[in-house]
Amino acid sequence: MIGLGRIAVAAVPFLLCGACSSVPFTPVERVPLASVDAAAARAGLAAAAPQAGELLTSVVFEYWGHELSALGAVALDPEQGTFRLVCMTAVGVKLFEISGTPESEQTDFAIEGFVDRFGDDKQGVTAIAKDVRAIYLDLVPPTDARVERDATELRFIVGDDDEGIEWVLAGRALALVEKRVYADGELRSRVRYYEYQRHGDRTYAGGIVLDNETYGYRLIIRLLEGPD
């Protein structure tokens, strides 16, 4: 298991600059999916979905024309629906710590002045907490999700554009490549998954990009260490 204390010793630069980067990951190769069985695709996704464990990541926050890089240690329990994320600078300054249960998310700590873009640190970090849930939990659609498809995508949908979630599968391995979360009649967040890695009998996205459409920020996450 990755101890949360190890976040302070990983070598990732801490920076603040005036330009946002493009997506640094390779998208999955799109292939025809017209004949793919949706139930089998969902079952395969469930069989490979991450289990409880800890991940060490690099995290880039892009917001308000700036870029800030840090380290993130994420403790997950998908079965219980819980998570905890600690983010620190490379010199060991903790930026924030957030956690969540199936019912709620909470800010356990946030350094003063973090994400001035929001005007309210707790509001900003709470938004990130909801996005962490979207990124790492509920990666498998429920069995009663409705199915739509086009030539190269298989989509599972719960709810609608007012309040709902959409999972997009694509590629030869039928991996989750995108997840869209709708709330209050608008797209709240869009998560894209790239460069899957195998750890044991489970797969983990090596690269993740989340765009929060409500607050206008982007998270770029690179997996540094998977679970043991």
mmCIF file with all atom_site columns, N, CA and C in Angstrom, residues 124-188:
data_model
loop_
_atom_site.group_PDB
_atom_site.id
_atom_site.type_symbol
_atom_site.label_atom_id
_atom_site.label_alt_id
_atom_site.label_comp_id
_atom_site.label_asym_id
_atom_site.label_entity_id
_atom_site.label_seq_id
_atom_site.pdbx_PDB_ins_code
_atom_site.Cartn_x
_atom_site.Cartn_y
_atom_site.Cartn_z
_atom_site.occupancy
_atom_site.B_iso_or_equiv
_atom_site.pdbx_formal_charge
_atom_site.auth_seq_id
_atom_site.auth_comp_id
_atom_site.auth_asym_id
_atom_site.auth_atom_id
_atom_site.pdbx_PDB_model_num
ATOM 1   N N  . GLY A 1 124 ? -14.300 26.034 -3.390  1.00 0.00 ? 124 GLY A N  1
ATOM 2   C CA . GLY A 1 124 ? -13.467 25.488 -4.456  1.00 0.00 ? 124 GLY A CA 1
ATOM 3   C C  . GLY A 1 124 ? -13.038 24.068 -4.189  1.00 0.00 ? 124 GLY A C  1
ATOM 4   N N  . VAL A 1 125 ? -12.583 23.796 -2.972  1.00 0.00 ? 125 VAL A N  1
ATOM 5   C CA . VAL A 1 125 ? -12.127 22.449 -2.659  1.00 0.00 ? 125 VAL A CA 1
ATOM 6   C C  . VAL A 1 125 ? -13.304 21.475 -2.622  1.00 0.00 ? 125 VAL A C  1
ATOM 7   N N  . THR A 1 126 ? -14.476 21.944 -2.216  1.00 0.00 ? 126 THR A N  1
ATOM 8   C CA . THR A 1 126 ? -15.653 21.079 -2.258  1.00 0.00 ? 126 THR A CA 1
ATOM 9   C C  . THR A 1 126 ? -15.976 20.669 -3.684  1.00 0.00 ? 126 THR A C  1
ATOM 10  N N  . ALA A 1 127 ? -15.821 21.589 -4.625  1.00 0.00 ? 127 ALA A N  1
ATOM 11  C CA . ALA A 1 127 ? -16.022 21.247 -6.036  1.00 0.00 ? 127 ALA A CA 1
ATOM 12  C C  . ALA A 1 127 ? -15.031 20.185 -6.469  1.00 0.00 ? 127 ALA A C  1
ATOM 13  N N  . ILE A 1 128 ? -13.771 20.318 -6.050  1.00 0.00 ? 128 ILE A N  1
ATOM 14  C CA . ILE A 1 128 ? -12.762 19.312 -6.385  1.00 0.00 ? 128 ILE A CA 1
ATOM 15  C C  . ILE A 1 128 ? -13.129 17.970 -5.760  1.00 0.00 ? 128 ILE A C  1
ATOM 16  N N  . ALA A 1 129 ? -13.666 17.986 -4.540  1.00 0.00 ? 129 ALA A N  1
ATOM 17  C CA . ALA A 1 129 ? -14.072 16.733 -3.891  1.00 0.00 ? 129 ALA A CA 1
ATOM 18  C C  . ALA A 1 129 ? -15.122 16.007 -4.718  1.00 0.00 ? 129 ALA A C  1
ATOM 19  N N  . LYS A 1 130 ? -16.094 16.725 -5.218  1.00 0.00 ? 130 LYS A N  1
ATOM 20  C CA . LYS A 1 130 ? -17.112 16.103 -6.071  1.00 0.00 ? 130 LYS A CA 1
ATOM 21  C C  . LYS A 1 130 ? -16.478 15.551 -7.343  1.00 0.00 ? 130 LYS A C  1
ATOM 22  N N  . ASP A 1 131 ? -15.477 16.251 -7.855  1.00 0.00 ? 131 ASP A N  1
ATOM 23  C CA . ASP A 1 131 ? -14.811 15.773 -9.067  1.00 0.00 ? 131 ASP A CA 1
ATOM 24  C C  . ASP A 1 131 ? -13.960 14.536 -8.807  1.00 0.00 ? 131 ASP A C  1
ATOM 25  N N  . VAL A 1 132 ? -13.333 14.468 -7.631  1.00 0.00 ? 132 VAL A N  1
ATOM 26  C CA . VAL A 1 132 ? -12.584 13.259 -7.278  1.00 0.00 ? 132 VAL A CA 1
ATOM 27  C C  . VAL A 1 132 ? -13.520 12.055 -7.236  1.00 0.00 ? 132 VAL A C  1
ATOM 28  N N  . ARG A 1 133 ? -14.717 12.256 -6.697  1.00 0.00 ? 133 ARG A N  1
ATOM 29  C CA . ARG A 1 133 ? -15.704 11.177 -6.697  1.00 0.00 ? 133 ARG A CA 1
ATOM 30  C C  . ARG A 1 133 ? -16.035 10.772 -8.134  1.00 0.00 ? 133 ARG A C  1
ATOM 31  N N  . ALA A 1 134 ? -16.247 11.753 -8.997  1.00 0.00 ? 134 ALA A N  1
ATOM 32  C CA . ALA A 1 134 ? -16.582 11.449 -10.392 1.00 0.00 ? 134 ALA A CA 1
ATOM 33  C C  . ALA A 1 134 ? -15.446 10.706 -11.085 1.00 0.00 ? 134 ALA A C  1
ATOM 34  N N  . ILE A 1 135 ? -14.208 11.060 -10.753 1.00 0.00 ? 135 ILE A N  1
ATOM 35  C CA . ILE A 1 135 ? -13.050 10.454 -11.407 1.00 0.00 ? 135 ILE A CA 1
ATOM 36  C C  . ILE A 1 135 ? -12.869 8.995  -10.997 1.00 0.00 ? 135 ILE A C  1
ATOM 37  N N  . TYR A 1 136 ? -12.922 8.716  -9.698  1.00 0.00 ? 136 TYR A N  1
ATOM 38  C CA . TYR A 1 136 ? -12.463 7.431  -9.187  1.00 0.00 ? 136 TYR A CA 1
ATOM 39  C C  . TYR A 1 136 ? -13.566 6.464  -8.768  1.00 0.00 ? 136 TYR A C  1
ATOM 40  N N  . LEU A 1 137 ? -14.757 6.938  -8.509  1.00 0.00 ? 137 LEU A N  1
ATOM 41  C CA . LEU A 1 137 ? -15.828 6.063  -8.050  1.00 0.00 ? 137 LEU A CA 1
ATOM 42  C C  . LEU A 1 137 ? -16.924 5.946  -9.103  1.00 0.00 ? 137 LEU A C  1
ATOM 43  N N  . ASP A 1 138 ? -17.757 4.941  -8.955  1.00 0.00 ? 138 ASP A N  1
ATOM 44  C CA . ASP A 1 138 ? -18.863 4.708  -9.904  1.00 0.00 ? 138 ASP A CA 1
ATOM 45  C C  . ASP A 1 138 ? -18.340 4.624  -11.337 1.00 0.00 ? 138 ASP A C  1
ATOM 46  N N  . LEU A 1 139 ? -17.316 3.816  -11.530 1.00 0.00 ? 139 LEU A N  1
ATOM 47  C CA . LEU A 1 139 ? -16.730 3.658  -12.858 1.00 0.00 ? 139 LEU A CA 1
ATOM 48  C C  . LEU A 1 139 ? -17.472 2.639  -13.713 1.00 0.00 ? 139 LEU A C  1
ATOM 49  N N  . VAL A 1 140 ? -18.399 1.919  -13.107 1.00 0.00 ? 140 VAL A N  1
ATOM 50  C CA . VAL A 1 140 ? -19.173 0.899  -13.828 1.00 0.00 ? 140 VAL A CA 1
ATOM 51  C C  . VAL A 1 140 ? -20.636 1.306  -13.816 1.00 0.00 ? 140 VAL A C  1
ATOM 52  N N  . PRO A 1 141 ? -21.270 1.425  -14.963 1.00 0.00 ? 141 PRO A N  1
ATOM 53  C CA . PRO A 1 141 ? -22.690 1.808  -14.978 1.00 0.00 ? 141 PRO A CA 1
ATOM 54  C C  . PRO A 1 141 ? -23.562 0.719  -14.368 1.00 0.00 ? 141 PRO A C  1
ATOM 55  N N  . PRO A 1 142 ? -24.701 1.086  -13.796 1.00 0.00 ? 142 PRO A N  1
ATOM 56  C CA . PRO A 1 142 ? -25.614 0.078  -13.244 1.00 0.00 ? 142 PRO A CA 1
ATOM 57  C C  . PRO A 1 142 ? -26.216 -0.773 -14.350 1.00 0.00 ? 142 PRO A C  1
ATOM 58  N N  . THR A 1 143 ? -26.710 -1.923 -13.973 1.00 0.00 ? 143 THR A N  1
ATOM 59  C CA . THR A 1 143 ? -27.236 -2.861 -14.973 1.00 0.00 ? 143 THR A CA 1
ATOM 60  C C  . THR A 1 143 ? -28.471 -2.334 -15.686 1.00 0.00 ? 143 THR A C  1
ATOM 61  N N  . ASP A 1 144 ? -29.168 -1.380 -15.052 1.00 0.00 ? 144 ASP A N  1
ATOM 62  C CA . ASP A 1 144 ? -30.375 -0.860 -15.689 1.00 0.00 ? 144 ASP A CA 1
ATOM 63  C C  . ASP A 1 144 ? -30.127 0.416  -16.494 1.00 0.00 ? 144 ASP A C  1
ATOM 64  N N  . ALA A 1 145 ? -28.853 0.774  -16.695 1.00 0.00 ? 145 ALA A N  1
ATOM 65  C CA . ALA A 1 145 ? -28.554 1.944  -17.520 1.00 0.00 ? 145 ALA A CA 1
ATOM 66  C C  . ALA A 1 145 ? -29.010 1.693  -18.958 1.00 0.00 ? 145 ALA A C  1
ATOM 67  N N  . ARG A 1 146 ? -29.538 2.711  -19.582 1.00 0.00 ? 146 ARG A N  1
ATOM 68  C CA . ARG A 1 146 ? -29.927 2.542  -20.984 1.00 0.00 ? 146 ARG A CA 1
ATOM 69  C C  . ARG A 1 146 ? -28.686 2.644  -21.856 1.00 0.00 ? 146 ARG A C  1
ATOM 70  N N  . VAL A 1 147 ? -28.755 2.016  -23.003 1.00 0.00 ? 147 VAL A N  1
ATOM 71  C CA . VAL A 1 147 ? -27.583 1.887  -23.878 1.00 0.00 ? 147 VAL A CA 1
ATOM 72  C C  . VAL A 1 147 ? -27.837 2.613  -25.187 1.00 0.00 ? 147 VAL A C  1
ATOM 73  N N  . GLU A 1 148 ? -26.841 3.392  -25.601 1.00 0.00 ? 148 GLU A N  1
ATOM 74  C CA . GLU A 1 148 ? -26.830 4.006  -26.913 1.00 0.00 ? 148 GLU A CA 1
ATOM 75  C C  . GLU A 1 148 ? -25.482 3.709  -27.547 1.00 0.00 ? 148 GLU A C  1
ATOM 76  N N  . ARG A 1 149 ? -25.408 3.768  -28.853 1.00 0.00 ? 149 ARG A N  1
ATOM 77  C CA . ARG A 1 149 ? -24.138 3.496  -29.524 1.00 0.00 ? 149 ARG A CA 1
ATOM 78  C C  . ARG A 1 149 ? -24.072 4.233  -30.843 1.00 0.00 ? 149 ARG A C  1
ATOM 79  N N  . ASP A 1 150 ? -22.821 4.454  -31.284 1.00 0.00 ? 150 ASP A N  1
ATOM 80  C CA . ASP A 1 150 ? -22.590 4.863  -32.657 1.00 0.00 ? 150 ASP A CA 1
ATOM 81  C C  . ASP A 1 150 ? -21.493 3.956  -33.206 1.00 0.00 ? 150 ASP A C  1
ATOM 82  N N  . ALA A 1 151 ? -20.847 4.336  -34.265 1.00 0.00 ? 151 ALA A N  1
ATOM 83  C CA . ALA A 1 151 ? -19.906 3.432  -34.931 1.00 0.00 ? 151 ALA A CA 1
ATOM 84  C C  . ALA A 1 151 ? -18.753 2.999  -34.028 1.00 0.00 ? 151 ALA A C  1
ATOM 85  N N  . THR A 1 152 ? -18.269 3.906  -33.161 1.00 0.00 ? 152 THR A N  1
ATOM 86  C CA . THR A 1 152 ? -17.064 3.595  -32.379 1.00 0.00 ? 152 THR A CA 1
ATOM 87  C C  . THR A 1 152 ? -17.242 3.795  -30.882 1.00 0.00 ? 152 THR A C  1
ATOM 88  N N  . GLU A 1 153 ? -18.451 4.058  -30.402 1.00 0.00 ? 153 GLU A N  1
ATOM 89  C CA . GLU A 1 153 ? -18.688 4.275  -28.978 1.00 0.00 ? 153 GLU A CA 1
ATOM 90  C C  . GLU A 1 153 ? -19.877 3.480  -28.485 1.00 0.00 ? 153 GLU A C  1
ATOM 91  N N  . LEU A 1 154 ? -19.750 3.025  -27.246 1.00 0.00 ? 154 LEU A N  1
ATOM 92  C CA . LEU A 1 154 ? -20.857 2.386  -26.552 1.00 0.00 ? 154 LEU A CA 1
ATOM 93  C C  . LEU A 1 154 ? -21.122 3.233  -25.314 1.00 0.00 ? 154 LEU A C  1
ATOM 94  N N  . ARG A 1 155 ? -22.355 3.745  -25.182 1.00 0.00 ? 155 ARG A N  1
ATOM 95  C CA . ARG A 1 155 ? -22.672 4.668  -24.102 1.00 0.00 ? 155 ARG A CA 1
ATOM 96  C C  . ARG A 1 155 ? -23.741 4.080  -23.182 1.00 0.00 ? 155 ARG A C  1
ATOM 97  N N  . PHE A 1 156 ? -23.483 4.186  -21.880 1.00 0.00 ? 156 PHE A N  1
ATOM 98  C CA . PHE A 1 156 ? -24.442 3.794  -20.851 1.00 0.00 ? 156 PHE A CA 1
ATOM 99  C C  . PHE A 1 156 ? -24.902 5.069  -20.150 1.00 0.00 ? 156 PHE A C  1
ATOM 100 N N  . ILE A 1 157 ? -26.208 5.228  -19.986 1.00 0.00 ? 157 ILE A N  1
ATOM 101 C CA . ILE A 1 157 ? -26.746 6.499  -19.497 1.00 0.00 ? 157 ILE A CA 1
ATOM 102 C C  . ILE A 1 157 ? -27.744 6.244  -18.374 1.00 0.00 ? 157 ILE A C  1
ATOM 103 N N  . VAL A 1 158 ? -27.583 6.997  -17.297 1.00 0.00 ? 158 VAL A N  1
ATOM 104 C CA . VAL A 1 158 ? -28.538 7.008  -16.191 1.00 0.00 ? 158 VAL A CA 1
ATOM 105 C C  . VAL A 1 158 ? -29.037 8.436  -16.037 1.00 0.00 ? 158 VAL A C  1
ATOM 106 N N  . GLY A 1 159 ? -30.334 8.631  -15.946 1.00 0.00 ? 159 GLY A N  1
ATOM 107 C CA . GLY A 1 159 ? -30.879 9.969  -15.845 1.00 0.00 ? 159 GLY A CA 1
ATOM 108 C C  . GLY A 1 159 ? -30.907 10.645 -17.201 1.00 0.00 ? 159 GLY A C  1
ATOM 109 N N  . ASP A 1 160 ? -30.725 11.963 -17.197 1.00 0.00 ? 160 ASP A N  1
ATOM 110 C CA . ASP A 1 160 ? -30.762 12.724 -18.445 1.00 0.00 ? 160 ASP A CA 1
ATOM 111 C C  . ASP A 1 160 ? -29.848 13.939 -18.318 1.00 0.00 ? 160 ASP A C  1
ATOM 112 N N  . ASP A 1 161 ? -29.974 14.875 -19.278 1.00 0.00 ? 161 ASP A N  1
ATOM 113 C CA . ASP A 1 161 ? -29.099 16.044 -19.270 1.00 0.00 ? 161 ASP A CA 1
ATOM 114 C C  . ASP A 1 161 ? -29.383 16.982 -18.101 1.00 0.00 ? 161 ASP A C  1
ATOM 115 N N  . ASP A 1 162 ? -30.528 16.827 -17.441 1.00 0.00 ? 162 ASP A N  1
ATOM 116 C CA . ASP A 1 162 ? -30.820 17.646 -16.264 1.00 0.00 ? 162 ASP A CA 1
ATOM 117 C C  . ASP A 1 162 ? -30.102 17.117 -15.031 1.00 0.00 ? 162 ASP A C  1
ATOM 118 N N  . GLU A 1 163 ? -30.049 15.800 -14.905 1.00 0.00 ? 163 GLU A N  1
ATOM 119 C CA . GLU A 1 163 ? -29.412 15.162 -13.745 1.00 0.00 ? 163 GLU A CA 1
ATOM 120 C C  . GLU A 1 163 ? -29.070 13.739 -14.140 1.00 0.00 ? 163 GLU A C  1
ATOM 121 N N  . GLY A 1 164 ? -27.813 13.444 -14.377 1.00 0.00 ? 164 GLY A N  1
ATOM 122 C CA . GLY A 1 164 ? -27.486 12.093 -14.799 1.00 0.00 ? 164 GLY A CA 1
ATOM 123 C C  . GLY A 1 164 ? -25.999 11.891 -15.012 1.00 0.00 ? 164 GLY A C  1
ATOM 124 N N  . ILE A 1 165 ? -25.648 10.665 -15.380 1.00 0.00 ? 165 ILE A N  1
ATOM 125 C CA . ILE A 1 165 ? -24.264 10.280 -15.661 1.00 0.00 ? 165 ILE A CA 1
ATOM 126 C C  . ILE A 1 165 ? -24.246 9.490  -16.961 1.00 0.00 ? 165 ILE A C  1
ATOM 127 N N  . GLU A 1 166 ? -23.214 9.721  -17.742 1.00 0.00 ? 166 GLU A N  1
ATOM 128 C CA . GLU A 1 166 ? -23.026 8.993  -18.993 1.00 0.00 ? 166 GLU A CA 1
ATOM 129 C C  . GLU A 1 166 ? -21.624 8.394  -19.005 1.00 0.00 ? 166 GLU A C  1
ATOM 130 N N  . TRP A 1 167 ? -21.547 7.088  -19.255 1.00 0.00 ? 167 TRP A N  1
ATOM 131 C CA . TRP A 1 167 ? -20.264 6.387  -19.369 1.00 0.00 ? 167 TRP A CA 1
ATOM 132 C C  . TRP A 1 167 ? -20.035 6.050  -20.842 1.00 0.00 ? 167 TRP A C  1
ATOM 133 N N  . VAL A 1 168 ? -18.844 6.344  -21.359 1.00 0.00 ? 168 VAL A N  1
ATOM 134 C CA . VAL A 1 168 ? -18.531 6.091  -22.766 1.00 0.00 ? 168 VAL A CA 1
ATOM 135 C C  . VAL A 1 168 ? -17.412 5.061  -22.835 1.00 0.00 ? 168 VAL A C  1
ATOM 136 N N  . LEU A 1 169 ? -17.663 3.935  -23.515 1.00 0.00 ? 169 LEU A N  1
ATOM 137 C CA . LEU A 1 169 ? -16.663 2.894  -23.720 1.00 0.00 ? 169 LEU A CA 1
ATOM 138 C C  . LEU A 1 169 ? -16.226 2.913  -25.171 1.00 0.00 ? 169 LEU A C  1
ATOM 139 N N  . ALA A 1 170 ? -14.941 2.653  -25.394 1.00 0.00 ? 170 ALA A N  1
ATOM 140 C CA . ALA A 1 170 ? -14.415 2.635  -26.758 1.00 0.00 ? 170 ALA A CA 1
ATOM 141 C C  . ALA A 1 170 ? -13.121 1.834  -26.778 1.00 0.00 ? 170 ALA A C  1
ATOM 142 N N  . GLY A 1 171 ? -12.641 1.547  -28.009 1.00 0.00 ? 171 GLY A N  1
ATOM 143 C CA . GLY A 1 171 ? -11.371 0.855  -28.186 1.00 0.00 ? 171 GLY A CA 1
ATOM 144 C C  . GLY A 1 171 ? -11.517 -0.653 -28.220 1.00 0.00 ? 171 GLY A C  1
ATOM 145 N N  . ARG A 1 172 ? -10.434 -1.323 -28.573 1.00 0.00 ? 172 ARG A N  1
ATOM 146 C CA . ARG A 1 172 ? -10.463 -2.784 -28.685 1.00 0.00 ? 172 ARG A CA 1
ATOM 147 C C  . ARG A 1 172 ? -10.726 -3.448 -27.342 1.00 0.00 ? 172 ARG A C  1
ATOM 148 N N  . ALA A 1 173 ? -10.240 -2.840 -26.268 1.00 0.00 ? 173 ALA A N  1
ATOM 149 C CA . ALA A 1 173 ? -10.444 -3.421 -24.938 1.00 0.00 ? 173 ALA A CA 1
ATOM 150 C C  . ALA A 1 173 ? -11.749 -2.972 -24.295 1.00 0.00 ? 173 ALA A C  1
ATOM 151 N N  . LEU A 1 174 ? -12.520 -2.168 -25.003 1.00 0.00 ? 174 LEU A N  1
ATOM 152 C CA . LEU A 1 174 ? -13.774 -1.620 -24.477 1.00 0.00 ? 174 LEU A CA 1
ATOM 153 C C  . LEU A 1 174 ? -13.552 -0.984 -23.102 1.00 0.00 ? 174 LEU A C  1
ATOM 154 N N  . ALA A 1 175 ? -12.605 -0.052 -23.072 1.00 0.00 ? 175 ALA A N  1
ATOM 155 C CA . ALA A 1 175 ? -12.279 0.644  -21.832 1.00 0.00 ? 175 ALA A CA 1
ATOM 156 C C  . ALA A 1 175 ? -13.182 1.869  -21.657 1.00 0.00 ? 175 ALA A C  1
ATOM 157 N N  . LEU A 1 176 ? -13.320 2.296  -20.415 1.00 0.00 ? 176 LEU A N  1
ATOM 158 C CA . LEU A 1 176 ? -14.003 3.551  -20.139 1.00 0.00 ? 176 LEU A CA 1
ATOM 159 C C  . LEU A 1 176 ? -13.108 4.691  -20.602 1.00 0.00 ? 176 LEU A C  1
ATOM 160 N N  . VAL A 1 177 ? -13.561 5.466  -21.573 1.00 0.00 ? 177 VAL A N  1
ATOM 161 C CA . VAL A 1 177 ? -12.752 6.564  -22.099 1.00 0.00 ? 177 VAL A CA 1
ATOM 162 C C  . VAL A 1 177 ? -13.296 7.927  -21.694 1.00 0.00 ? 177 VAL A C  1
ATOM 163 N N  . GLU A 1 178 ? -14.554 7.968  -21.270 1.00 0.00 ? 178 GLU A N  1
ATOM 164 C CA . GLU A 1 178 ? -15.117 9.253  -20.862 1.00 0.00 ? 178 GLU A CA 1
ATOM 165 C C  . GLU A 1 178 ? -16.305 9.028  -19.930 1.00 0.00 ? 178 GLU A C  1
ATOM 166 N N  . LYS A 1 179 ? -16.457 9.960  -19.004 1.00 0.00 ? 179 LYS A N  1
ATOM 167 C CA . LYS A 1 179 ? -17.591 9.951  -18.082 1.00 0.00 ? 179 LYS A CA 1
ATOM 168 C C  . LYS A 1 179 ? -18.081 11.390 -17.963 1.00 0.00 ? 179 LYS A C  1
ATOM 169 N N  . ARG A 1 180 ? -19.373 11.578 -18.156 1.00 0.00 ? 180 ARG A N  1
ATOM 170 C CA . ARG A 1 180 ? -19.954 12.917 -18.095 1.00 0.00 ? 180 ARG A CA 1
ATOM 171 C C  . ARG A 1 180 ? -20.983 12.970 -16.975 1.00 0.00 ? 180 ARG A C  1
ATOM 172 N N  . VAL A 1 181 ? -20.896 13.999 -16.168 1.00 0.00 ? 181 VAL A N  1
ATOM 173 C CA . VAL A 1 181 ? -21.811 14.166 -15.043 1.00 0.00 ? 181 VAL A CA 1
ATOM 174 C C  . VAL A 1 181 ? -22.643 15.428 -15.274 1.00 0.00 ? 181 VAL A C  1
ATOM 175 N N  . TYR A 1 182 ? -23.961 15.267 -15.268 1.00 0.00 ? 182 TYR A N  1
ATOM 176 C CA . TYR A 1 182 ? -24.882 16.382 -15.471 1.00 0.00 ? 182 TYR A CA 1
ATOM 177 C C  . TYR A 1 182 ? -25.580 16.700 -14.152 1.00 0.00 ? 182 TYR A C  1
ATOM 178 N N  . ALA A 1 183 ? -25.743 17.988 -13.881 1.00 0.00 ? 183 ALA A N  1
ATOM 179 C CA . ALA A 1 183 ? -26.438 18.423 -12.666 1.00 0.00 ? 183 ALA A CA 1
ATOM 180 C C  . ALA A 1 183 ? -27.085 19.779 -12.923 1.00 0.00 ? 183 ALA A C  1
ATOM 181 N N  . ASP A 1 184 ? -28.272 19.949 -12.392 1.00 0.00 ? 184 ASP A N  1
ATOM 182 C CA . ASP A 1 184 ? -28.990 21.224 -12.507 1.00 0.00 ? 184 ASP A CA 1
ATOM 183 C C  . ASP A 1 184 ? -29.123 21.687 -13.950 1.00 0.00 ? 184 ASP A C  1
ATOM 184 N N  . GLY A 1 185 ? -29.352 20.717 -14.836 1.00 0.00 ? 185 GLY A N  1
ATOM 185 C CA . GLY A 1 185 ? -29.619 21.052 -16.219 1.00 0.00 ? 185 GLY A CA 1
ATOM 186 C C  . GLY A 1 185 ? -28.414 21.417 -17.057 1.00 0.00 ? 185 GLY A C  1
ATOM 187 N N  . GLU A 1 186 ? -27.200 21.112 -16.560 1.00 0.00 ? 186 GLU A N  1
ATOM 188 C CA . GLU A 1 186 ? -26.007 21.424 -17.346 1.00 0.00 ? 186 GLU A CA 1
ATOM 189 C C  . GLU A 1 186 ? -24.924 20.380 -17.117 1.00 0.00 ? 186 GLU A C  1
ATOM 190 N N  . LEU A 1 187 ? -23.965 20.333 -18.036 1.00 0.00 ? 187 LEU A N  1
ATOM 191 C CA . LEU A 1 187 ? -22.818 19.442 -17.874 1.00 0.00 ? 187 LEU A CA 1
ATOM 192 C C  . LEU A 1 187 ? -21.926 20.004 -16.787 1.00 0.00 ? 187 LEU A C  1
ATOM 193 N N  . ARG A 1 188 ? -21.821 19.280 -15.657 1.00 0.00 ? 188 ARG A N  1
ATOM 194 C CA . ARG A 1 188 ? -21.006 19.767 -14.540 1.00 0.00 ? 188 ARG A CA 1
ATOM 195 C C  . ARG A 1 188 ? -19.546 19.415 -14.710 1.00 0.00 ? 188 ARG A C  1
#
